[in-house]
Amino acid sequence: MSTRFACACAALATVVFAGLAGDQWPGQPNPEPVRAATWLVPAVRPAAGSSAGQTPAEPGCDPHNLRASLRPQGPLPAPGQMPAGSTMARIAQRGDLVVGVLEDTYPFAFREPDLRLAGFDIDLARDIAGAIFGDRERVVFRPAPEANRFEVLRSGQADLVVASATITCHRREEVDFSTVYFEAGQQVLVNRGSGVTGLGDLGGKRVCAARGSTSLETILAAPARPIPVGADTETDCLMKLQLGEVDAVSTDDTLLAGMAAQDPRTEIVGPRLTEEPYGVAISKGNPDLERFVNAVLERRAADGRWRASYERWLTPPEPPLGPPPPSPPPPPSPQYRD
Amino acid sequence: MVSSLQTVEVSPVAPREVVGWLRHYDWGTMPGKLRVIQVVLVLGLAIAGAVGVYAAIARVSATVDIAEHLEPLNANVTTLYRSLADADATVAAGYLSGGLEPTEMQIRYGRDIEAATASLAQASTQTDGELVTAKRIADITSELPTYTGLVERARVNNRQGLAVGVSYLRRASDRMQDAILPAAAELQRRQATRLDDAYHRAGSVHFVALAVGGISLAGLIWAQAFLFQRTHRVFNIGLVTASGALLAGLAWWTIAGVVSTNSLDRALGHSQSVSDALAPAQIAALQARAVESLELVTRTAGPNEPDFDAQMQLLDRDNGAGGALGAAQHFATDQQGVGLVREAVTDARDYVAAHRQVRQLDDAGDYTQAVDAAVNPHHPGAAATFDRLDLALTAAADHERAAFTGDIGGAHSWLTGLPIGTGGLALVAVVGVTWGVQRRLEEYR
């Protein structure tokens, strides 16, 4: 069975589950999805033995080459002096860099109490704006609907999308990606004391992920046959877990860490199920912008800004006693295809 | 005598004695004729009186039912619907104000829920055995605590700066939009239908009463002409008294009927203006306001402008001619009422313009400014214009309600004495006919 078909079915199943999940109500378990799952899931499940941990491959997209992007050409131009005729020059002339972001994926992009956007993705977007204008504030954030994150690129409403987006072959058909700026991986979040140690223990249980995310496809393909439940956002999954509507949330570890920080009665369990390399999405046909963004990413990795952002958003606070938190991993090393 | 005649009419096989008595009755003589006239007139007047009393009681009780039962219940259900929509809009706007929800918004939400709970409790005692109504009230009663529970969880999380609060807020709002408000809307529709029926009851029947009264009057006049021809006496005091009583009754009925029907029609107009136009307008405005706030709260879903536009279209359409406010202008009967509705139309347009500005700010990436324009009541923006619109609609509805109370009171006061008066005058007429004809009959002894 082609993976593309599997993806299409996964999307269909997601819609079905989402519709059912939306109708249910705390304290009133709805038996319908269970029945739906028993006839829907086997039909799209990959053959036994196939790994759920691999990013699905499309014909013409080599999974080994997935992370490769266009090499920066020469040093970064000085801020305010973009090469004439380039996409960056056009952006500079317009006055703002427009970036599509998710606005409630703590700690990658969320609103602080003063309503300012903050997070790991937001730092990156501001750094790119800084490289173009010499002013990190010259950026307009546009909400990118999670289920259709790249629509703002296609419609020309945004120059870039920095939205915890995993680079996949499927998405590469739609948009171009920068080099990897963060390596995430899918894990499982459950209530403490549930005894669950990973997706393998969740056969027949409801596991939540955001609609349109790669995480939901992984849940659907898991050999233990959990029941995928689609939600509007990842944060909705935490609510569903708290309300007892789902038994687990499975998505990128970084987002799960953000959820665990919001609810100390939950914990992350099990090994990394997938590799989720995050890239900046750029609309097709802008190789100059792609190279420029990659140059900014290289410079961030070199001058310590990547590490500073990681420590700010992704390192737990130092405990008063006990060992200091682990130091951040090195930034992902860029891969180029030219 | 009366009973024997009735028996002839009703029973298919008359007892032999009655048939025999009728056969030997002296139809040709004057006393015989007088006796027949007496009986027929008394019967006609008694029927006219009975129909009149029945019709009067029906009208009075329908009017009292409207004034003391149905209209309060209708107002109650409208309050329920409005409070629920207001709670939804208030919570969403309050959430936008950051971790610390402004006190006035907390108080407003608390009042809304209190009002909704009280209205529900009251409505549940007045269902009059209507099953669907009772079911909808039960639906709302069971959903409301779940809604408030979700709102509380959203607030607690929001106060702690936890992103999951947004999810609870959206869930709460979805429950309100998808389950609670539709049930409240159905309750209101049913209540409006019951009220309409009562108005029809209050305004009907009286043609029958007038027709029977008119025929009786014609009979009385004919009888007096007959007596004048035969006895050459101009006045028979009994029959004249009966005619006077009947005429007075008919006049009373006509005047009270026309005046009270006018008052009832006006009251119905005011009542419909609230329940069919102003309340729906206010609820649509509140729902549009909730959409506006939620657009700024839940970012990943994307703006929901079609929903906002649909709600505001319910309010104002075709340049003021259509929509709920167009209907309210049509219903308004006095200058003040028309003025209040026009004010609301202007405010609604100002609000739409202010909303567009919020969207423009947000689309341009100026989220903080957009939120400020949407929720800060002290700046000229969507919050301030919405409050003006809400107040204008409340003022217009209050005006119509006051007018309703006046008109239904007027209708009632014109009808108050009608059942006893009709009965009394009918009795006077019956006694007058019996006595007056008896005097003539005695002259033949």
Short mmCIF file of C-alpha atoms in Angstrom, two decimals, chain A residues 6-303:
data_model
loop_
_atom_site.label_atom_id
_atom_site.label_comp_id
_atom_site.label_asym_id
_atom_site.label_seq_id
_atom_site.Cartn_x
_atom_site.Cartn_y
_atom_site.Cartn_z
CA ALA A 6 -2.06 5.84 4.02
CA CYS A 7 -1.71 9.57 4.55
CA ALA A 8 -4.99 10.27 2.80
CA CYS A 9 -6.74 7.64 4.90
CA ALA A 10 -5.11 9.01 8.01
CA ALA A 11 -6.48 12.41 7.16
CA LEU A 12 -9.92 10.94 6.59
CA ALA A 13 -9.78 8.99 9.83
CA THR A 14 -8.69 12.13 11.59
CA VAL A 15 -11.74 13.94 10.34
CA VAL A 16 -13.96 11.06 11.44
CA PHE A 17 -12.42 10.90 14.88
CA ALA A 18 -12.36 14.62 15.27
CA GLY A 19 -16.05 14.79 14.52
CA LEU A 20 -16.79 12.10 17.06
CA ALA A 21 -14.48 13.49 19.66
CA GLY A 22 -16.03 16.90 19.31
CA ASP A 23 -19.46 15.57 20.24
CA GLN A 24 -18.48 13.85 23.39
CA TRP A 25 -18.55 15.30 26.80
CA PRO A 26 -16.66 14.75 30.04
CA GLY A 27 -18.10 11.92 32.03
CA GLN A 28 -20.02 10.53 29.08
CA PRO A 29 -17.68 8.19 27.27
CA ASN A 30 -18.84 7.78 23.73
CA PRO A 31 -18.51 4.20 22.52
CA GLU A 32 -18.76 5.16 18.86
CA PRO A 33 -15.09 5.91 18.12
CA VAL A 34 -14.04 2.51 19.42
CA ARG A 35 -16.21 0.78 16.88
CA ALA A 36 -15.18 3.19 14.18
CA ALA A 37 -11.56 2.53 14.96
CA THR A 38 -11.84 -1.23 14.65
CA TRP A 39 -12.92 -0.98 11.05
CA LEU A 40 -11.02 2.11 10.03
CA VAL A 41 -7.63 1.58 11.51
CA PRO A 42 -6.69 -1.86 10.18
CA ALA A 43 -7.45 -0.74 6.65
CA VAL A 44 -4.78 1.92 6.73
CA ARG A 45 -2.27 0.24 9.05
CA PRO A 46 1.05 -0.47 7.36
CA ALA A 47 2.17 -4.09 7.09
CA ALA A 48 3.42 -5.65 10.33
CA GLY A 49 7.06 -4.94 11.02
CA SER A 50 7.15 -1.60 9.29
CA SER A 51 8.64 1.00 11.55
CA ALA A 52 6.40 3.71 12.86
CA GLY A 53 9.43 5.77 13.64
CA GLN A 54 10.33 6.76 10.11
CA THR A 55 9.14 9.82 8.31
CA PRO A 56 7.01 8.58 5.46
CA ALA A 57 8.75 8.63 2.12
CA GLU A 58 7.18 10.03 -1.02
CA PRO A 59 8.28 8.88 -4.43
CA GLY A 60 10.94 11.33 -5.55
CA CYS A 61 11.81 12.38 -1.99
CA ASP A 62 14.72 10.57 -0.42
CA PRO A 63 14.24 10.31 3.36
CA HIS A 64 18.02 10.49 3.77
CA ASN A 65 18.05 13.75 1.88
CA LEU A 66 15.04 15.17 3.73
CA ARG A 67 17.08 17.54 5.86
CA ALA A 68 19.13 18.90 2.96
CA SER A 69 18.51 22.50 1.97
CA LEU A 70 20.26 25.11 -0.19
CA ARG A 71 23.74 26.23 0.88
CA PRO A 72 24.21 29.89 1.83
CA GLN A 73 26.17 31.80 -0.83
CA GLY A 74 28.91 33.88 0.70
CA PRO A 75 28.60 35.78 3.96
CA LEU A 76 25.28 37.27 5.11
CA PRO A 77 24.69 40.71 3.64
CA ALA A 78 24.74 43.46 6.24
CA PRO A 79 21.32 44.39 7.64
CA GLY A 80 19.60 47.00 5.53
CA GLN A 81 21.74 46.15 2.50
CA MET A 82 19.95 43.30 0.82
CA PRO A 83 21.11 42.38 -2.69
CA ALA A 84 19.14 44.33 -5.27
CA GLY A 85 16.29 42.41 -6.83
CA SER A 86 16.33 39.67 -4.16
CA THR A 87 13.31 38.48 -2.21
CA MET A 88 14.91 39.96 0.91
CA ALA A 89 15.22 43.35 -0.80
CA ARG A 90 11.51 43.19 -1.60
CA ILE A 91 10.73 42.39 2.04
CA ALA A 92 13.05 45.19 3.21
CA GLN A 93 11.30 47.62 0.91
CA ARG A 94 7.91 46.60 2.27
CA GLY A 95 9.11 47.37 5.78
CA ASP A 96 8.17 44.19 7.68
CA LEU A 97 8.97 40.52 7.57
CA VAL A 98 5.68 38.60 7.74
CA VAL A 99 5.96 35.27 9.54
CA GLY A 100 3.22 32.70 9.98
CA VAL A 101 3.29 31.23 13.50
CA LEU A 102 1.23 29.04 15.76
CA GLU A 103 0.24 31.08 18.76
CA ASP A 104 -0.48 28.48 21.39
CA THR A 105 2.29 25.92 21.28
CA TYR A 106 4.03 26.60 24.54
CA PRO A 107 7.07 26.95 24.72
CA PHE A 108 7.67 27.42 21.00
CA ALA A 109 5.20 30.19 20.37
CA PHE A 110 2.73 31.55 22.90
CA ARG A 111 1.48 34.84 24.29
CA GLU A 112 2.95 36.10 27.53
CA PRO A 113 0.59 37.79 30.01
CA ASP A 114 1.37 41.14 28.36
CA LEU A 115 0.08 39.55 25.10
CA ARG A 116 3.53 39.67 23.44
CA LEU A 117 4.42 36.57 21.49
CA ALA A 118 7.39 34.66 22.87
CA GLY A 119 9.05 31.29 22.57
CA PHE A 120 11.71 29.38 20.71
CA ASP A 121 10.09 29.85 17.26
CA ILE A 122 9.48 33.53 17.94
CA ASP A 123 13.16 34.12 18.83
CA LEU A 124 14.13 32.60 15.49
CA ALA A 125 11.64 34.71 13.54
CA ARG A 126 12.90 37.86 15.25
CA ASP A 127 16.51 36.92 14.47
CA ILE A 128 15.67 36.58 10.76
CA ALA A 129 13.96 39.99 10.85
CA GLY A 130 17.06 41.36 12.62
CA ALA A 131 19.27 40.05 9.81
CA ILE A 132 17.17 41.82 7.18
CA PHE A 133 16.42 45.12 8.91
CA GLY A 134 18.92 45.35 11.74
CA ASP A 135 15.81 45.58 13.94
CA ARG A 136 14.37 42.44 15.55
CA GLU A 137 11.00 44.13 15.99
CA ARG A 138 10.34 44.57 12.26
CA VAL A 139 8.29 41.42 12.10
CA VAL A 140 4.56 40.92 11.73
CA PHE A 141 3.23 37.65 13.09
CA ARG A 142 0.30 36.11 11.33
CA PRO A 143 -1.57 33.22 12.93
CA ALA A 144 -1.18 30.09 10.84
CA PRO A 145 -4.04 27.65 11.42
CA GLU A 146 -2.47 24.46 12.71
CA ALA A 147 -4.38 22.15 10.39
CA ASN A 148 -3.29 24.17 7.37
CA ARG A 149 -0.05 25.81 8.41
CA PHE A 150 1.31 26.57 4.95
CA GLU A 151 -1.79 28.17 3.48
CA VAL A 152 -0.46 31.62 4.47
CA LEU A 153 2.60 30.94 2.26
CA ARG A 154 0.62 29.77 -0.72
CA SER A 155 -1.72 32.75 -0.55
CA GLY A 156 1.25 35.12 -0.26
CA GLN A 157 0.11 36.33 3.18
CA ALA A 158 3.45 35.46 4.78
CA ASP A 159 7.09 35.28 3.72
CA LEU A 160 7.99 32.45 6.07
CA VAL A 161 6.30 29.97 8.39
CA VAL A 162 8.09 29.24 11.66
CA ALA A 163 5.59 26.94 13.34
CA SER A 164 7.26 23.87 14.88
CA ALA A 165 6.84 22.32 11.45
CA THR A 166 8.37 18.91 10.87
CA ILE A 167 10.08 18.57 7.50
CA THR A 168 8.37 15.74 5.63
CA CYS A 169 8.43 14.59 2.05
CA HIS A 170 4.72 15.25 1.83
CA ARG A 171 5.14 18.85 2.96
CA ARG A 172 8.14 19.31 0.70
CA GLU A 173 5.78 18.97 -2.26
CA GLU A 174 4.01 22.07 -1.00
CA VAL A 175 6.79 24.28 0.34
CA ASP A 176 10.56 24.51 0.62
CA PHE A 177 12.32 24.08 3.95
CA SER A 178 15.39 25.60 5.53
CA THR A 179 18.00 23.43 7.23
CA VAL A 180 16.92 21.84 10.51
CA TYR A 181 16.74 24.32 13.40
CA PHE A 182 15.50 21.90 16.02
CA GLU A 183 15.43 18.12 16.44
CA ALA A 184 12.26 17.02 18.19
CA GLY A 185 10.80 13.56 18.53
CA GLN A 186 7.38 12.19 19.27
CA GLN A 187 6.75 10.86 22.77
CA VAL A 188 3.78 10.10 24.98
CA LEU A 189 2.27 12.14 27.83
CA VAL A 190 0.04 10.38 30.37
CA ASN A 191 -1.36 11.01 33.83
CA ARG A 192 1.12 10.13 36.56
CA GLY A 193 0.55 6.69 38.02
CA SER A 194 -1.27 5.40 34.96
CA GLY A 195 1.35 2.65 34.55
CA VAL A 196 1.68 3.39 30.85
CA THR A 197 5.27 3.20 29.63
CA GLY A 198 4.78 4.05 25.98
CA LEU A 199 2.53 3.86 22.95
CA GLY A 200 2.78 0.04 23.16
CA ASP A 201 0.63 0.06 26.33
CA LEU A 202 -2.10 2.15 24.74
CA GLY A 203 -3.74 -0.43 22.49
CA GLY A 204 -7.47 0.34 22.29
CA LYS A 205 -6.95 3.52 24.34
CA ARG A 206 -7.62 7.01 23.07
CA VAL A 207 -4.51 8.97 22.18
CA CYS A 208 -4.74 12.63 21.20
CA ALA A 209 -2.76 14.73 18.72
CA ALA A 210 -3.47 17.84 16.72
CA ARG A 211 -5.39 17.47 13.49
CA GLY A 212 -3.12 17.76 10.46
CA SER A 213 0.00 16.95 12.49
CA THR A 214 2.51 14.22 11.68
CA SER A 215 1.99 12.94 15.25
CA LEU A 216 -1.53 11.77 14.48
CA GLU A 217 -0.26 9.67 11.59
CA THR A 218 2.26 8.02 13.90
CA ILE A 219 -0.50 7.14 16.38
CA LEU A 220 -2.57 5.71 13.55
CA ALA A 221 0.36 3.58 12.38
CA ALA A 222 1.36 2.29 15.83
CA PRO A 223 1.30 -1.53 16.02
CA ALA A 224 -0.49 -1.52 19.39
CA ARG A 225 -3.51 0.06 17.67
CA PRO A 226 -4.36 2.99 19.89
CA ILE A 227 -7.40 5.05 18.89
CA PRO A 228 -6.29 8.36 17.40
CA VAL A 229 -8.28 11.39 18.55
CA GLY A 230 -7.79 14.62 16.63
CA ALA A 231 -7.98 17.99 18.36
CA ASP A 232 -7.88 21.55 17.04
CA THR A 233 -4.60 22.26 18.81
CA GLU A 234 -2.06 20.36 20.88
CA THR A 235 -3.17 22.29 23.94
CA ASP A 236 -6.70 20.97 23.41
CA CYS A 237 -5.16 17.53 23.86
CA LEU A 238 -3.96 18.48 27.34
CA MET A 239 -7.49 19.62 28.18
CA LYS A 240 -8.90 16.35 26.88
CA LEU A 241 -6.40 14.45 29.04
CA GLN A 242 -7.39 16.52 32.09
CA LEU A 243 -11.09 15.95 31.38
CA GLY A 244 -10.54 12.21 30.98
CA GLU A 245 -11.63 12.22 27.34
CA VAL A 246 -8.34 10.70 26.22
CA ASP A 247 -5.84 8.43 27.95
CA ALA A 248 -2.70 9.95 26.51
CA VAL A 249 -1.31 12.72 24.34
CA SER A 250 1.34 11.86 21.81
CA THR A 251 3.16 14.59 19.99
CA ASP A 252 6.59 16.24 19.85
CA ASP A 253 8.51 15.94 23.11
CA THR A 254 9.07 19.69 23.19
CA LEU A 255 5.34 20.40 23.23
CA LEU A 256 4.75 17.60 25.73
CA ALA A 257 7.33 19.20 28.01
CA GLY A 258 5.32 22.42 27.77
CA MET A 259 2.18 20.49 28.78
CA ALA A 260 3.91 18.69 31.65
CA ALA A 261 5.04 22.10 32.89
CA GLN A 262 1.40 23.23 32.92
CA ASP A 263 0.14 20.14 34.72
CA PRO A 264 2.50 18.51 37.23
CA ARG A 265 0.15 15.52 37.47
CA THR A 266 1.26 14.40 34.02
CA GLU A 267 4.52 12.83 32.87
CA ILE A 268 6.32 12.05 29.64
CA VAL A 269 6.96 8.34 29.15
CA GLY A 270 8.58 5.98 26.68
CA PRO A 271 11.26 6.35 24.06
CA ARG A 272 11.29 8.78 21.16
CA LEU A 273 9.00 7.27 18.55
CA THR A 274 9.98 9.45 15.63
CA GLU A 275 12.44 12.04 14.52
CA GLU A 276 10.78 15.37 13.94
CA PRO A 277 13.25 17.77 12.35
CA TYR A 278 11.84 21.31 12.45
CA GLY A 279 12.47 23.61 9.51
CA VAL A 280 11.45 27.11 8.46
CA ALA A 281 8.96 26.82 5.59
CA ILE A 282 9.45 29.10 2.58
CA SER A 283 7.15 29.30 -0.41
CA LYS A 284 8.50 27.50 -3.46
CA GLY A 285 10.59 29.39 -5.94
CA ASN A 286 12.49 31.65 -3.53
CA PRO A 287 15.96 30.04 -3.41
CA ASP A 288 17.57 33.35 -2.41
CA LEU A 289 15.39 33.59 0.70
CA GLU A 290 16.03 29.91 1.49
CA ARG A 291 19.80 30.46 1.33
CA PHE A 292 19.47 33.63 3.39
CA VAL A 293 17.48 31.89 6.15
CA ASN A 294 20.02 29.05 6.20
CA ALA A 295 22.82 31.59 6.59
CA VAL A 296 20.95 33.14 9.55
CA LEU A 297 20.55 29.68 11.09
CA GLU A 298 24.28 29.00 10.69
CA ARG A 299 25.16 32.28 12.33
CA ARG A 300 22.70 31.69 15.22
CA ALA A 301 24.29 28.30 15.86
CA ALA A 302 27.77 29.82 15.83
CA ASP A 303 27.21 32.94 17.95
#
